[in-house]
Coordinates of C-alpha atoms in Angstrom, one line a residue:
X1 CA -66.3 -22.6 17.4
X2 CA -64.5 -20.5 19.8
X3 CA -60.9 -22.4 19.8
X4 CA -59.7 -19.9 22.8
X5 CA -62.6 -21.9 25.0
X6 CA -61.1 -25.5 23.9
X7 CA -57.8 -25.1 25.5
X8 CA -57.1 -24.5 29.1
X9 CA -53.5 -23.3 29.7
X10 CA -51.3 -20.9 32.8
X11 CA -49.4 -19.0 31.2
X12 CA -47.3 -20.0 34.0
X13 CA -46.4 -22.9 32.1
X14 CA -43.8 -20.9 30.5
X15 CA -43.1 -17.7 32.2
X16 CA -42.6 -17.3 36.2
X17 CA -45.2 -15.0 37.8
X18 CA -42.8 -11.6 37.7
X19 CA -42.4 -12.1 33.8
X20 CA -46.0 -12.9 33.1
X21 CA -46.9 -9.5 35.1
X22 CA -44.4 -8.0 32.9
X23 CA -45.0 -9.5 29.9
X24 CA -45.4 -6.4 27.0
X25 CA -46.4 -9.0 24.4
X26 CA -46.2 -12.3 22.5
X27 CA -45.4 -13.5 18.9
X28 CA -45.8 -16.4 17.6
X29 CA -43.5 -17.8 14.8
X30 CA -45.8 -19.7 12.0
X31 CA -45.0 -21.6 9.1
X32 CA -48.5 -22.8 8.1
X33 CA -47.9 -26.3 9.6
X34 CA -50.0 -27.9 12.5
X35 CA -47.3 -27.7 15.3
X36 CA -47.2 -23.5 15.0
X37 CA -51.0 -23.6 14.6
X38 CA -51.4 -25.3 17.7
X39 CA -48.5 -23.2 19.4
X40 CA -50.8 -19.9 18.3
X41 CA -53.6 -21.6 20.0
X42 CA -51.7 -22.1 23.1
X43 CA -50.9 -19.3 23.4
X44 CA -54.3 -17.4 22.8
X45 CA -56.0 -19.1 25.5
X46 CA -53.0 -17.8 28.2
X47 CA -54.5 -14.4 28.1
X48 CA -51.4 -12.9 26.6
X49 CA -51.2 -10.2 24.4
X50 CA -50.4 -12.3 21.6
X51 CA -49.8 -11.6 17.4
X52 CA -48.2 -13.6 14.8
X53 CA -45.2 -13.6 12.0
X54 CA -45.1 -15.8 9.3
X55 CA -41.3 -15.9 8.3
X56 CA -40.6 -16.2 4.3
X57 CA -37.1 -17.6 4.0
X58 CA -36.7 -18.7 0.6
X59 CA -37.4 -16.9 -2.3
X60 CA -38.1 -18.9 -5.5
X61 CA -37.7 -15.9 -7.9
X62 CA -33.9 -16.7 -7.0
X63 CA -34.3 -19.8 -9.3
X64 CA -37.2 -19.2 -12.0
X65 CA -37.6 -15.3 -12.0
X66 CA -41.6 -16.1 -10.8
X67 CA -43.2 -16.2 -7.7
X68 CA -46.0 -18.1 -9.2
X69 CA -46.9 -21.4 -7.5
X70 CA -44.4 -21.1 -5.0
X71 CA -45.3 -23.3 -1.5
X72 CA -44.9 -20.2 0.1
X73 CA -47.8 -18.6 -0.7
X74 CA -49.9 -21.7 0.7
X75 CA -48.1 -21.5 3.6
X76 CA -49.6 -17.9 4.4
X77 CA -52.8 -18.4 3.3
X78 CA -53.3 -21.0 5.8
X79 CA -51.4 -19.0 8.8
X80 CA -53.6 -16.0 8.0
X81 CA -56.8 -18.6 8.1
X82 CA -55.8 -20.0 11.4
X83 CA -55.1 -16.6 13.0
X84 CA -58.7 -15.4 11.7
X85 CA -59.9 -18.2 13.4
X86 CA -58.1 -17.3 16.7
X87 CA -59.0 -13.6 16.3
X88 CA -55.0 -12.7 16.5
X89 CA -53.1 -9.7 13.9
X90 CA -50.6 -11.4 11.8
X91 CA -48.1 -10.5 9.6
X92 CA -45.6 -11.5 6.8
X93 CA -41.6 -11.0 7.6
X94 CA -39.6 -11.5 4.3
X95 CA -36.1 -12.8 5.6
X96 CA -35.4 -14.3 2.5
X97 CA -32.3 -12.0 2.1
X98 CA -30.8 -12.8 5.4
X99 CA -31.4 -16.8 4.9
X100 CA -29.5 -16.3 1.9
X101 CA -26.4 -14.7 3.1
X102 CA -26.5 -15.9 6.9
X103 CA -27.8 -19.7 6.1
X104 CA -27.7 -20.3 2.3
X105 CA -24.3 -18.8 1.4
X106 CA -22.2 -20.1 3.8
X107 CA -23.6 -23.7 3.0
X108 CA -23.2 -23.7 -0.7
X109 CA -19.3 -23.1 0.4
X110 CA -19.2 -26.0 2.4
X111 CA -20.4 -28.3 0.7
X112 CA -18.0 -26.5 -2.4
X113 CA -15.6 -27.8 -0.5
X114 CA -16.8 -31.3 0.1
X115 CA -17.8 -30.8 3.6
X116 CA -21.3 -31.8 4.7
X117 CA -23.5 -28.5 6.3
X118 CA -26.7 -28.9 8.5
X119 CA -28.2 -25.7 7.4
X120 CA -31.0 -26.2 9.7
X121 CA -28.9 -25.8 12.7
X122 CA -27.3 -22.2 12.1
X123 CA -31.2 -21.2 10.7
X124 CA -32.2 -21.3 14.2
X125 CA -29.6 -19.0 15.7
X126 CA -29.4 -16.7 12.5
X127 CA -32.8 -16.5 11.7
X128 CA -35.7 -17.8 13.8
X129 CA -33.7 -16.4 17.0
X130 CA -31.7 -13.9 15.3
X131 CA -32.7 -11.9 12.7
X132 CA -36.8 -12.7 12.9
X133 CA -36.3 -11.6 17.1
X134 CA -34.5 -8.5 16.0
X135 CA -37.6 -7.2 14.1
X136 CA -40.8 -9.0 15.6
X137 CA -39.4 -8.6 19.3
X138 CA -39.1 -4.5 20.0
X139 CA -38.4 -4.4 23.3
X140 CA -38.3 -6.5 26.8
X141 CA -40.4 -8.2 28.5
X142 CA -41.3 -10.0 25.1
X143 CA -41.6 -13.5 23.8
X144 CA -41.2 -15.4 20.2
X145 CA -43.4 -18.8 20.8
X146 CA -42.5 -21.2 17.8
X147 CA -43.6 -24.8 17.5
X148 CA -40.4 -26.3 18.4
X149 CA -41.1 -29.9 20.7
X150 CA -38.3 -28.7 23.2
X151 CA -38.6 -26.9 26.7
X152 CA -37.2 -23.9 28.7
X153 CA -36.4 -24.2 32.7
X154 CA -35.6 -21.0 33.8
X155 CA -33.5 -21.2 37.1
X156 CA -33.2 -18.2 39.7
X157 CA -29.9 -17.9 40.6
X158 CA -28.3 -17.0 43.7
X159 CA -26.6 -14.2 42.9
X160 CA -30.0 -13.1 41.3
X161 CA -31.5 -13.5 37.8
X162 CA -32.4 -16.2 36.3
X163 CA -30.7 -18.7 33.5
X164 CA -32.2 -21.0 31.1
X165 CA -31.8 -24.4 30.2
X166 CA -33.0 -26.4 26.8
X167 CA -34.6 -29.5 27.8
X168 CA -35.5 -32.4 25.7
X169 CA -39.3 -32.5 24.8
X170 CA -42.0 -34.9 26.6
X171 CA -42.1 -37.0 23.1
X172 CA -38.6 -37.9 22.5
X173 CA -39.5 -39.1 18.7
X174 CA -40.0 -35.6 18.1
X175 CA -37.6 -33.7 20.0
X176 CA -36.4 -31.0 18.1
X177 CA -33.4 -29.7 21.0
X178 CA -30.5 -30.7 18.1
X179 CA -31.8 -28.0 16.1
X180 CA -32.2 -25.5 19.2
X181 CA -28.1 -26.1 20.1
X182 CA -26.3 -23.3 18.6
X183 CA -28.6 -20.6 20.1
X184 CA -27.5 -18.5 22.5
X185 CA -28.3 -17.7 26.4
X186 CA -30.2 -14.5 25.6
X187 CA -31.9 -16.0 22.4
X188 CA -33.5 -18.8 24.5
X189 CA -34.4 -16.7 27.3
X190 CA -36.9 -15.3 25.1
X191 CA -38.0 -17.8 23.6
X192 CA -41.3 -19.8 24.5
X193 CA -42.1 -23.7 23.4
X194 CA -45.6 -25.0 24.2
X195 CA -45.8 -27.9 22.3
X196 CA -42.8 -29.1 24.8
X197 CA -45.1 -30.7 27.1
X198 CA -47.1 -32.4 24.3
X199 CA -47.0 -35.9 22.6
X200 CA -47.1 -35.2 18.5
X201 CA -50.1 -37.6 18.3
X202 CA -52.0 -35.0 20.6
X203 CA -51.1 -32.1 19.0
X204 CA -52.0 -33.9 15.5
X205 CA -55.8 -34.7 17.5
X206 CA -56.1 -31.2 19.1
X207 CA -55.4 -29.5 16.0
X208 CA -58.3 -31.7 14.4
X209 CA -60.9 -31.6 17.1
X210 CA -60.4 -28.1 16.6
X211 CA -61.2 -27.5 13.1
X212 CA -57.9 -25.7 12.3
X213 CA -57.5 -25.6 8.7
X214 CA -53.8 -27.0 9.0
X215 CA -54.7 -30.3 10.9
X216 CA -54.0 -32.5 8.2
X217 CA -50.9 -30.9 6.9
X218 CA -48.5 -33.4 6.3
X219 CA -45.2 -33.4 8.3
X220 CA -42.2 -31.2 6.3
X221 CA -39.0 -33.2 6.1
X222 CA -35.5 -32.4 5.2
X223 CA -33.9 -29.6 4.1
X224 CA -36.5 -25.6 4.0
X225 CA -35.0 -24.6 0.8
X226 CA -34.9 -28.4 -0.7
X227 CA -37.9 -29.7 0.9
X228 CA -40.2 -27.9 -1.5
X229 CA -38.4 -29.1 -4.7
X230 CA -38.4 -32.5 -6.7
X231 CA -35.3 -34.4 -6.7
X232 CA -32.3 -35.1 -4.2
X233 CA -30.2 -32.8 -2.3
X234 CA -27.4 -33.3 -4.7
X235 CA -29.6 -32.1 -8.1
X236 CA -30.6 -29.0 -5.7
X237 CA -27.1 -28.0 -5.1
X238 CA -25.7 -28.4 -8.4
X239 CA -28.3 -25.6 -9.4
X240 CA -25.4 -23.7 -7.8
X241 CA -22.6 -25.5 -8.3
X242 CA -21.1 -26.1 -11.7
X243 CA -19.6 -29.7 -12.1
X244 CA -16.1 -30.7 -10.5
X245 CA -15.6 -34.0 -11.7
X246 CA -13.1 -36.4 -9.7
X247 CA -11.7 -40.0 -9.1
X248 CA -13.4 -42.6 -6.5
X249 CA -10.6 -44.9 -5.2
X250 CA -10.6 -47.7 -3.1
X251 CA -8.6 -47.9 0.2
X252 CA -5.8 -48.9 -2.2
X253 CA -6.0 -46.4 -4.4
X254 CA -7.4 -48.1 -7.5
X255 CA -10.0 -45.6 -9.6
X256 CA -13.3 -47.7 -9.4
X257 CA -15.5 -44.6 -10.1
X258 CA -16.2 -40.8 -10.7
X259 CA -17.9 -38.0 -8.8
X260 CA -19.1 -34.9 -10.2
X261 CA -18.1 -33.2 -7.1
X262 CA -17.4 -33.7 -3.4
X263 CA -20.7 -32.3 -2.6
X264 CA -22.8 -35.1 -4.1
X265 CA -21.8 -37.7 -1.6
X266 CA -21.4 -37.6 2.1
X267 CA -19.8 -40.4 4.5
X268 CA -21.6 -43.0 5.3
X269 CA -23.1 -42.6 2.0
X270 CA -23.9 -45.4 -0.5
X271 CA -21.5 -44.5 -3.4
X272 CA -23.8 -45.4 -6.5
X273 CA -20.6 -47.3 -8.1
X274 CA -22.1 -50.1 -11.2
X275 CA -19.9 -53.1 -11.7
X276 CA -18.6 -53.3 -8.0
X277 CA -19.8 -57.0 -6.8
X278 CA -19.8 -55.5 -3.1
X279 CA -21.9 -52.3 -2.3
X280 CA -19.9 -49.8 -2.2
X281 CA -19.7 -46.7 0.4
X282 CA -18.1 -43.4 1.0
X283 CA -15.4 -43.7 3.9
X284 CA -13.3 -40.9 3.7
X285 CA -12.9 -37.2 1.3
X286 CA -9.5 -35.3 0.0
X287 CA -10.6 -32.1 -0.5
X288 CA -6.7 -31.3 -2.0
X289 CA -7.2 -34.7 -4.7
X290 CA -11.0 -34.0 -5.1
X291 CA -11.0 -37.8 -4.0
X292 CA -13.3 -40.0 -2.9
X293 CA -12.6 -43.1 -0.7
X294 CA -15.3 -45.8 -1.4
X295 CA -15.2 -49.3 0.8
X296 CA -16.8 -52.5 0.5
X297 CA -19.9 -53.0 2.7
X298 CA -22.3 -50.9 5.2
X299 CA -19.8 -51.8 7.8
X300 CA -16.4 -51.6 6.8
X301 CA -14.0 -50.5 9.9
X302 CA -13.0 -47.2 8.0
X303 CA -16.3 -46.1 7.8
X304 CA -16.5 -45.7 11.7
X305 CA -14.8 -43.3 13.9
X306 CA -14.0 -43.4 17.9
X307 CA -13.6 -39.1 18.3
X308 CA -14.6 -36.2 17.0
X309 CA -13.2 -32.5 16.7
X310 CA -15.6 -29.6 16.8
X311 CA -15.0 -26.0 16.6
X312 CA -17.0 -22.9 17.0
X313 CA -18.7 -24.4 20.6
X314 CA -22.0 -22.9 21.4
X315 CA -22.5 -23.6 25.2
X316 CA -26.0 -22.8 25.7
X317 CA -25.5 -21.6 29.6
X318 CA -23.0 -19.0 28.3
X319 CA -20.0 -20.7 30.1
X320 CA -18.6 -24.3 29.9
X321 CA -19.4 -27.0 32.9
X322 CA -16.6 -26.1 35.6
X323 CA -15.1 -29.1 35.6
X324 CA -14.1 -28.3 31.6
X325 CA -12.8 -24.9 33.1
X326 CA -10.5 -26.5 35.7
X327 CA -9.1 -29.3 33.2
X328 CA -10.9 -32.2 33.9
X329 CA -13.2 -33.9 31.5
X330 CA -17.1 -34.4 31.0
X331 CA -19.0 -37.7 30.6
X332 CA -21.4 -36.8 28.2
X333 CA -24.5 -38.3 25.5
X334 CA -23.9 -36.6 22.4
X335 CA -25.9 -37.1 19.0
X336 CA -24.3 -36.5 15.6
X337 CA -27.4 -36.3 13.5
X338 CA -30.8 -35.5 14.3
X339 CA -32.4 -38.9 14.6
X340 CA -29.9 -40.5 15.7
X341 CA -29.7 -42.2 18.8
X342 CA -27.6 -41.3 21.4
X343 CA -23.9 -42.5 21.6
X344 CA -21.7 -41.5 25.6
X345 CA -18.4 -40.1 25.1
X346 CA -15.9 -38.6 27.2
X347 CA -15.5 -34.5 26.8
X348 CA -12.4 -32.1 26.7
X349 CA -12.0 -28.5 25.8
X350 CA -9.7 -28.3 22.9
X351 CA -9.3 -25.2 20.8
X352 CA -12.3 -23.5 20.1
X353 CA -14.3 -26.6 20.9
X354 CA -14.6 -29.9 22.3
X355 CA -12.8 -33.2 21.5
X356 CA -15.0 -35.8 21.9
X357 CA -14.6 -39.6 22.6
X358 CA -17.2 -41.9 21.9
X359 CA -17.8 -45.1 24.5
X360 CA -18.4 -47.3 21.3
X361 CA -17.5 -46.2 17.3
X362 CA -19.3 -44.1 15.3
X363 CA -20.7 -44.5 11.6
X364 CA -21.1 -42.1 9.1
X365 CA -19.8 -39.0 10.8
X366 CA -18.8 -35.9 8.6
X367 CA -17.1 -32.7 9.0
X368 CA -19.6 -29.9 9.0
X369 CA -22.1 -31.8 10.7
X370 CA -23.3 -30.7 14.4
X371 CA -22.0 -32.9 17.2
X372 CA -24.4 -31.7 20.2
X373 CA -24.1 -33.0 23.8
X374 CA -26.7 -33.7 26.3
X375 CA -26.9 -34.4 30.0
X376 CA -29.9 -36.4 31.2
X377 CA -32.3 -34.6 29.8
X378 CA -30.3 -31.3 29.5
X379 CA -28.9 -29.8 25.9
X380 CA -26.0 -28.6 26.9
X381 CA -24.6 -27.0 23.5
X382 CA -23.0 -28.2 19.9
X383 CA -20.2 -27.1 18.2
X384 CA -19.3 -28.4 14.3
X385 CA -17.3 -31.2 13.2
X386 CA -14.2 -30.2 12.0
X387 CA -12.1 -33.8 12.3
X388 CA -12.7 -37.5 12.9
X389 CA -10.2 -40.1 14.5
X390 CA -10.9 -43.5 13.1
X391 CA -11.3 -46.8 14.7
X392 CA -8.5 -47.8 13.3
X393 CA -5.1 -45.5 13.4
X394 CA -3.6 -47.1 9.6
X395 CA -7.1 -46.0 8.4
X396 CA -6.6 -42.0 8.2
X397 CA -9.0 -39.9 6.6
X398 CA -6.9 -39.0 3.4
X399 CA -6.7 -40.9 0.3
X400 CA -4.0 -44.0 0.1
X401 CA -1.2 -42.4 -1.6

């Protein structure tokens, strides 16, 4: 079957005519899953001068001294089966280094420290767009593709140029722009999505009409460097992490548990407390106390918030909205966690972020996770949690003395 003959697709999709003229070459980013697969394919039927990367992040040796077994190497056996298939050169880009001290590192100090990281946020920006577009992309006038469900408008401007914008993909179940939020103007001008424009059920069909050998992958879920390995995030880190055992209080004060460490539990978290006769849940940490707060119910008051402080703002058009610049403030959709549906709030520059204020409390929101703000259908950046205001002002987020 000639797959290049199944799919008709413009280039023009994703690149205005004078950068399609220009265009020196393509790459596509693949993991071995169906999305990248069907990215590749795309792309090889635009007429582009297209070859493919397959990106090793994570390097099992790092735990068991052997490569043996590893998901890794199933992974590029089927990327170098679907790029036979497509007639495209590929090779294989061990970043698993640069994960580890870009990505990896600073994670493992966070959550050290009992805050809660989205590694899969800074991956994009210091891996996919960084450090795999340093070596895959030589020079201008080329593109990384991955298989992100987002899309790129790219605006002339009058003073001349262009700029991009993130937009949320066509299927908004799998829109993938929260992940996309910390990269930068010039990363995302180079950077092509074509499954943007398609619903996942489609691609999922395409890829088996097809025949490509990764159409009935199933979907990978949580976590690149956990997602591979058998037991919860918290076993996984305390590889890594040697034991810090510590009270769990109640809003009074009273002991009612123990933690092995701040890392094992996140807010919003059920706390895993026997011989409570309420389910308990994680409201609040003291990182100074190694204390956990634990309340009563999925819906105590103290485990929702009405603000948020972020730090370290990634604005995606390079410059905040002017009506930040002169003072005034944003109205704003902003999402806390990917999946998560989308909560308005009220926007201010504060530091070297944004303070945010939500329309209607928040639940479950931790330092060190990613607040990111849309408008319409527009990312407009993120920036990480650093603080929380709670609903209610004798409920502070330090333990009860």
């Amino acid at each position: 079957m000639d797959l290049k003959k199944e799919i008709k697709v413009s280039p023009l999709l994703f690149l205005s005519l004078d950068d399609f003229l220009n265009t020196v070459a393509v790459v596509v980013a693949m993991s071995g899953g169906v999305d990248s697969s069907v990215a590749a394919t795309i792309m090889a039927k635009s007429g582009c001068d297209l070859s493919a990367v397959f990106m090793r992040n994570w390097d099992k040796r790092d735990e068991s001294g052997t490569d043996v077994g590893c998901q890794w190497e199933k992974d590029w056996e089927d990327v170098q089966r679907v790029c036979t298939m497509l007639d495209i050169p590929v090779k294989m880009i061990d970043l698993s280094q640069q994960y580890w001290t870009r990505v990896f590192e600073p994670s493992l100090e966070e959550w050290q420290r009992g805050i809660t990281p989205n590694p899969d946020v800074p991956c994009n920006k210091e891996i996919k767009f960084g450090a795999l577009m340093d070596v895959a992309l030589s020079g201008p006038n080329q593109w990384l593709v991955t298989g992100h469900y987002a899309r790129v408008h790219r605006v002339n401007l009058p003073s001349g140029g262009t700029r991009c914008t993130l937009v949320k993909a066509v299927d908004s179940s799998k829109d993938q722009t929260y992940f996309l939020s910390s990269i930068s103007q010039t990363q995302l001008s180079r950077g092509l999505f074509p499954l943007g424009n398609y619903l996942k059920r489609d691609v999922r069909e395409m890829a088996s009409k097809l025949g490509l050998p990764t159409a009935d992958r199933p979907e990978s879920m949580g976590l690149c460097f956990v997602g591979q390995k058998e037991g919860h995030i918290d076993r996984f880190i305390s590889q890594y992490l040697p034991p810090n055992p510590g009270p769990i209080v109640d809003l009074k004060g009273n002991t009612i548990g123990q933690h092995q460490g701040l890392w094992s539990y996140t807010i919003g978290q059920g706390a895993r407390i026997p011989g409570q006769p309420t389910k308990m849940f994680v409201a609040a940490k003291n990182i100074e106390r190694n204390t956990i707060v634990a309340v009563p119910g999925s819906h105590h008051p103290a485990l929702y918030c009405k603000a948020v402080q972020t730090t370290s703002w990634n604005w995606i058009s390079g410059e905040p909205p002017c009506v930040l610049l002169s003072g005034g403030w944003l109205e704003a959709d902003s999402k806390i966690c990917y999946g998560d549906r989308e909560e308005k709030c009220t926007v201010v520059l504060q530091g070297e972020g944004v303070l945010a204020t939500f329309a209607n409390p928040v639940r479950g929101v931790a330092p060190g996770q990613y607040a990111v703000l849309y408008s319409g259908e527009q990312c407009l950046g993120s920036g990480k949690i650093i603080d929380t205001t709670p609903v209610d002002p004798n409920l502070d987020s330090t333990v009860p003395p």
